[in-house]
Tab-separated table of C-alpha atoms in Angstrom:
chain	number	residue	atom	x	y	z
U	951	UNK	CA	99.548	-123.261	-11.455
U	952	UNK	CA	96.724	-122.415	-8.951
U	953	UNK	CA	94.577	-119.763	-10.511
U	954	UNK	CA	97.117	-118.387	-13.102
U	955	UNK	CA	95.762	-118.252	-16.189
U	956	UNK	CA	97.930	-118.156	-19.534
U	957	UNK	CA	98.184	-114.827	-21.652
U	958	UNK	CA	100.154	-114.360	-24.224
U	959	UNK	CA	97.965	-111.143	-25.542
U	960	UNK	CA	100.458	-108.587	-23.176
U	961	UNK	CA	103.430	-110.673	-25.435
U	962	UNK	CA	102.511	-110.526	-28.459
U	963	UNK	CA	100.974	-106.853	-27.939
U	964	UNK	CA	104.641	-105.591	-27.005
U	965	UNK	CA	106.897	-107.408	-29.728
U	966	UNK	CA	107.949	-104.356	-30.835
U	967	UNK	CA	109.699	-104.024	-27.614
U	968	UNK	CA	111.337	-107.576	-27.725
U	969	UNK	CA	112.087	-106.748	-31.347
U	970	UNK	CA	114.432	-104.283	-30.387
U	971	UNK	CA	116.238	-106.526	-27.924
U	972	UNK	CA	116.665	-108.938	-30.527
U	973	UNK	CA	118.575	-106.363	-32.899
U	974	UNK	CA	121.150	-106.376	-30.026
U	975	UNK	CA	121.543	-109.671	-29.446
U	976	UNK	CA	122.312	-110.345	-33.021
U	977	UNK	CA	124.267	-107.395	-33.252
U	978	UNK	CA	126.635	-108.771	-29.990
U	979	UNK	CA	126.596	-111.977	-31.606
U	980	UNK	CA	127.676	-111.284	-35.128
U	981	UNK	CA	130.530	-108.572	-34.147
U	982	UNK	CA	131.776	-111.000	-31.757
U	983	UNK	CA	131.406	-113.922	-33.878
U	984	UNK	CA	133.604	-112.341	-36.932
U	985	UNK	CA	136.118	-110.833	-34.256
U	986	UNK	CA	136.404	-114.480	-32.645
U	987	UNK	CA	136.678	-116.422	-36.251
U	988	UNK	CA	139.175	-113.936	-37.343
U	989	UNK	CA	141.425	-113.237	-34.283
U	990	UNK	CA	140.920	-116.922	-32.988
U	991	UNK	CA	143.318	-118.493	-36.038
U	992	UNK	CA	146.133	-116.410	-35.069
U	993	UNK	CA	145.907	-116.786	-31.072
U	994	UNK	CA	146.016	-120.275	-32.136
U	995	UNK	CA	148.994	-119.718	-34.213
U	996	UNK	CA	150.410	-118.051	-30.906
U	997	UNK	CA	149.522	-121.012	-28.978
U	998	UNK	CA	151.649	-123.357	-30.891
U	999	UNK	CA	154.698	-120.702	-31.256
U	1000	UNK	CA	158.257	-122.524	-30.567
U	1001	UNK	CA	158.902	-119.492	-28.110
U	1002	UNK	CA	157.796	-120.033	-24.676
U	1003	UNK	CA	157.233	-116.013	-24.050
U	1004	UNK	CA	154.786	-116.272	-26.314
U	1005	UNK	CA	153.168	-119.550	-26.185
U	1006	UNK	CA	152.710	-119.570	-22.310
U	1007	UNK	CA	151.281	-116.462	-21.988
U	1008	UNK	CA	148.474	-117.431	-24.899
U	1009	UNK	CA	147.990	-120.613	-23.092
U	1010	UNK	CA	147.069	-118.912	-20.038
U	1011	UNK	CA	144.992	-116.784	-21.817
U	1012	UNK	CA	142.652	-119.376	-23.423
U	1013	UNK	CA	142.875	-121.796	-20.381
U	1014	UNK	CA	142.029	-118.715	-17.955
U	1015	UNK	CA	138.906	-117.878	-20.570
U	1016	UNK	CA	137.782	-121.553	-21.286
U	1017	UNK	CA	137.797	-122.401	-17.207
U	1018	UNK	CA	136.233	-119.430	-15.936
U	1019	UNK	CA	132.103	-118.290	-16.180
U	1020	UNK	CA	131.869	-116.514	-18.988
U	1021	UNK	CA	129.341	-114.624	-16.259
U	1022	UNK	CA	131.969	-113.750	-14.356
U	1023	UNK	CA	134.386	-112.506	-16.973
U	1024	UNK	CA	131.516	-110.038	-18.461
U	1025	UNK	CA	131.174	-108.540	-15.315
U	1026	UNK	CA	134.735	-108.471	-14.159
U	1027	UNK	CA	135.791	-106.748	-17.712
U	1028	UNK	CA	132.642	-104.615	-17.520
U	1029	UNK	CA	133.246	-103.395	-13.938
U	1030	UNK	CA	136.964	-103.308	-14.048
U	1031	UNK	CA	138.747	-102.693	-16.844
U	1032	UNK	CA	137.138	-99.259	-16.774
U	1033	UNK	CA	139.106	-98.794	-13.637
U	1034	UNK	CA	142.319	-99.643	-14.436
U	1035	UNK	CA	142.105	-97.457	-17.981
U	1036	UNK	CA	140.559	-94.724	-15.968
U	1037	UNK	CA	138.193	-93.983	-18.368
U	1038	UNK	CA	134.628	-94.425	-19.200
U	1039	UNK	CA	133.645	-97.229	-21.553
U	1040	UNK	CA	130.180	-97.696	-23.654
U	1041	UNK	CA	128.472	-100.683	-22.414
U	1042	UNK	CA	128.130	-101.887	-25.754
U	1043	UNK	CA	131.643	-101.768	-26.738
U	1044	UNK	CA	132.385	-103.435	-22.965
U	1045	UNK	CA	129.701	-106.342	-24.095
U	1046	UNK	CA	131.856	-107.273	-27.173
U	1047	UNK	CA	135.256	-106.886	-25.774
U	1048	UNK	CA	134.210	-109.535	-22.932
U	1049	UNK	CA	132.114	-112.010	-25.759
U	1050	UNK	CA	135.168	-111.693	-28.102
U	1051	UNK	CA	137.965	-112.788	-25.773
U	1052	UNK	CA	135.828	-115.467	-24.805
U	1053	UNK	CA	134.483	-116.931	-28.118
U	1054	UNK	CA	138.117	-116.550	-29.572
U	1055	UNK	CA	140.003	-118.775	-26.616
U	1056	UNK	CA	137.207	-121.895	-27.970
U	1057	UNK	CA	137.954	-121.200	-31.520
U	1058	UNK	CA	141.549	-120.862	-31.256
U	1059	UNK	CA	141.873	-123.892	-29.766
U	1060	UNK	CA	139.159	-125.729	-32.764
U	1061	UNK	CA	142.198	-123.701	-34.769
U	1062	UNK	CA	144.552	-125.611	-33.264
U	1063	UNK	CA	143.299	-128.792	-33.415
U	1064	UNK	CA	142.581	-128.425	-36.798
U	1065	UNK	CA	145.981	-127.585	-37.924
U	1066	UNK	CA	147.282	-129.904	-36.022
U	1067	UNK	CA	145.135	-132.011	-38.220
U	1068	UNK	CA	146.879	-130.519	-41.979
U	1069	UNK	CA	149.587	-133.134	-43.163
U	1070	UNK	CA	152.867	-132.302	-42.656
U	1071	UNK	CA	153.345	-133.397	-46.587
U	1072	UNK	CA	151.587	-130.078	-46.950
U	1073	UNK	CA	154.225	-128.104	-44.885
U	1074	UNK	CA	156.925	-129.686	-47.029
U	1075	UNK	CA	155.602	-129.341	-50.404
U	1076	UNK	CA	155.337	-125.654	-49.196
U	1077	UNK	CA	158.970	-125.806	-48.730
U	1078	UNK	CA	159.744	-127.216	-52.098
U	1079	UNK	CA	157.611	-124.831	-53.461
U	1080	UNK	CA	159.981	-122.055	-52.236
U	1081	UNK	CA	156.468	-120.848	-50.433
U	1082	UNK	CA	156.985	-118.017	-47.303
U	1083	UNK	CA	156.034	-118.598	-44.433
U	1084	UNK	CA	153.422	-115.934	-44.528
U	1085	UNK	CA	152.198	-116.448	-47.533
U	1086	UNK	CA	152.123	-120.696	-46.635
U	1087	UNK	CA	149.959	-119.593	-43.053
U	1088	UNK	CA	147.283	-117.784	-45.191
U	1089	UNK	CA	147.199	-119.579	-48.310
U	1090	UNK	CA	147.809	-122.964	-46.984
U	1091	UNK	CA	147.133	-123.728	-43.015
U	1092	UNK	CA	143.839	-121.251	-42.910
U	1093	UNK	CA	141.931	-122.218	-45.992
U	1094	UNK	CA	142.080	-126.195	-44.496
U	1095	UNK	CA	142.409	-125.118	-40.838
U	1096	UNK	CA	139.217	-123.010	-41.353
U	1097	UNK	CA	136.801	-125.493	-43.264
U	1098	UNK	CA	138.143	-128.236	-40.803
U	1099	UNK	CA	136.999	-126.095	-38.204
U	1100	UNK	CA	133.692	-124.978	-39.382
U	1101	UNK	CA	131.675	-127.126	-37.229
U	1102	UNK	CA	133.102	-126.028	-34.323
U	1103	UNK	CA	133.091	-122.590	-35.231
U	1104	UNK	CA	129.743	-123.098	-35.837
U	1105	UNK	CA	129.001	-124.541	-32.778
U	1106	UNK	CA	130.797	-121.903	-30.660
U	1107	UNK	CA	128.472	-119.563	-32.226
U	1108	UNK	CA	125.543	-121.154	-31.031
U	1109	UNK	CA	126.786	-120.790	-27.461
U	1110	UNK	CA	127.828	-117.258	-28.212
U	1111	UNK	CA	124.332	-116.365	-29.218
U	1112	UNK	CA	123.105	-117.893	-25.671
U	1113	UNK	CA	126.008	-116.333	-24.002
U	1114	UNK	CA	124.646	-113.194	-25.372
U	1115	UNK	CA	122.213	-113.356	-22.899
U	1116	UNK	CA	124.588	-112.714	-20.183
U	1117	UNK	CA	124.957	-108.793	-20.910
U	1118	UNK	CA	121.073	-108.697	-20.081
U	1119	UNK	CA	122.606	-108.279	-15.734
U	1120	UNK	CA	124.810	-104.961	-16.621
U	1121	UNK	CA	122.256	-103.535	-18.261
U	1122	UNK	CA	122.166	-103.857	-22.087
U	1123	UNK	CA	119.015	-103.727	-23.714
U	1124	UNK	CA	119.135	-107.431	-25.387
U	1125	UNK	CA	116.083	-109.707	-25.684
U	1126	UNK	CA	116.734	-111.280	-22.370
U	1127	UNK	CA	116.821	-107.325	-21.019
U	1128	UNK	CA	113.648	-106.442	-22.444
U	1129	UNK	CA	112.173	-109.642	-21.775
U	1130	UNK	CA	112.793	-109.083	-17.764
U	1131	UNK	CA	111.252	-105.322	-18.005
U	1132	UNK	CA	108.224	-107.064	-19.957
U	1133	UNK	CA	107.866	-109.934	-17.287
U	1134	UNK	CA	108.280	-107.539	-14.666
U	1135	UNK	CA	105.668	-104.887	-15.684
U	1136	UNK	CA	103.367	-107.728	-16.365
U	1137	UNK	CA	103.755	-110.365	-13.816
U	1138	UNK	CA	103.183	-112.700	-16.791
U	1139	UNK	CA	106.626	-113.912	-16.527
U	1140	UNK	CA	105.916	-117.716	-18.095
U	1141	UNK	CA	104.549	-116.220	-21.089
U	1142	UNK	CA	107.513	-113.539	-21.522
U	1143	UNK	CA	109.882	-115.928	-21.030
U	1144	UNK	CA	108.601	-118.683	-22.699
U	1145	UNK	CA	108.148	-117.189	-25.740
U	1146	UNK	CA	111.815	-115.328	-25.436
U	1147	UNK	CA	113.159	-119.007	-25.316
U	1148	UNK	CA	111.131	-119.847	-28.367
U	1149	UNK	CA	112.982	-116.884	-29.911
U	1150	UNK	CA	116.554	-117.717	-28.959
U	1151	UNK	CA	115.565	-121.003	-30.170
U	1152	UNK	CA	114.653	-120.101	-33.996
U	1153	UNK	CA	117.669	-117.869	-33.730
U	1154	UNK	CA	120.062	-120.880	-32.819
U	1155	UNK	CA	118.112	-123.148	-35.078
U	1156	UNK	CA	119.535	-122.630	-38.553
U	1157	UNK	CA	123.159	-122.661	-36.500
U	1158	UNK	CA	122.411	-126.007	-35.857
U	1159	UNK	CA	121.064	-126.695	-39.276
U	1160	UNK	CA	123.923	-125.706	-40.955
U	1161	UNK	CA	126.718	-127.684	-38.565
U	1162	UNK	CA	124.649	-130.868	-39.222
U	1163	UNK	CA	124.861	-130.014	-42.426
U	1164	UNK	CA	128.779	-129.148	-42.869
U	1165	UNK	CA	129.641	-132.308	-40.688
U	1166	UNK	CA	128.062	-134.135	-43.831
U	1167	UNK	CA	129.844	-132.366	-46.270
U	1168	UNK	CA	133.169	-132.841	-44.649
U	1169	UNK	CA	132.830	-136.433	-43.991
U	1170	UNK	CA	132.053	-137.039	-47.581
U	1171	UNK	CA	134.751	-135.386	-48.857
U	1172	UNK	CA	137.325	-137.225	-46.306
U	1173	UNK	CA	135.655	-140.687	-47.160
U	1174	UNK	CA	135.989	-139.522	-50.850
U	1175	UNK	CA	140.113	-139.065	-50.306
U	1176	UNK	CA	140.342	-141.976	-48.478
């Protein structure tokens, strides 16, 4: 490191700052979260339709999101979409749209696998039931679909949260924004950054926690109906 010396006083003196950024971040990840858990059971439902019209074009739509930088599809939403609608867009609103289509292609397709998953006993004692179809998606498939796919859901989460990062290049004031500014103003960027990534890591943290801890769970409760 030559003559650099460490300080963290410039940090720790301007929290306040990285505070704010963090109030972003969460609130990116948390809209886009619930949007993706929500909306990401029914594009899976799409996926798996018996009409091709419909289940090609959803296809596409997760394949094109799960195979492309999620990098690239911020910016090309931010920059473009704007242009085809002809109208101005607030970046914040821009930041979700593009974190939300891609967060819900990944958990439509944990959907999917989870359903996939339910026994088809299920689907038949639906039918003997005399159980809609509506009322046998919500009531039945979710409920199992859902805590089958909790530790993925989880997990996508996690990468959402880092993905949140990404908005930091059009210019929303995030943690990894403010961060830059603060490394920038003080040519101290090891310390800025190093203590953002200890930040987005006790933000991720309890994620992790709580998959590890779900994954438990749900193997002892399959072992238990085996």
């Amino acid at each position: 490191m030559g003559s650099y010396v460490l300080n963290f006083d410039f940090v720790f003196d301007n929290l306040g700052i990285l505070l704010q950024g963090i109030v972003i971040t969460l609130k990116l990840t948390a809209i886009s979260g619930f949007i993706g858990i929500v909306v990401g059971f029914f594009v899976s439902l799409l996926a798996m339709s018996p009409y091709k019209f419909i289940r090609w074009p959803t296809i596409a739509y997760i394949e094109i999101f799960r195979c492309t930088p999620a990098l690239v599809q911020l910016v090309w939403i931010f920059y473009c979409v704007p242009i085809f609608l002809g109208i101005y867009i607030d970046p914040i609103p821009m930041a979700i749209l593009a974190l939300s289509l891609n967060i819900t292609a990944y958990n439509a397709e944990a959907y999917r696998a989870a359903i996939q998953a339910i026994p088809s006993s299920h689907h038949d004692a639906s039918i003997a039931l005399g159980l809609t179809k509506r009322v046998y998606t919500l009531y039945v498939v979710f409920p199992q679909a859902f805590i089958t796919a909790i530790p993925v859901l989880m997990t996508n989460m996690i990468g959402l949260l880092q993905q949140s990062a990404l908005v930091a290049i059009v210019g929303i004031a995030d943690l990894m924004y403010q961060a830059k500014n603060l490394a920038t103003s003080s040519y101290r960027p090891i310390e800025v950054f190093t203590v953002a990534a200890v930040i987005y890591f006790m933000l991720s943290i309890p994620f992790s926690l709580l998959v590890t801890h779900l994954e438990k769970v749900l193997n002892r409760r399959i072992r238990g109906r085996s």
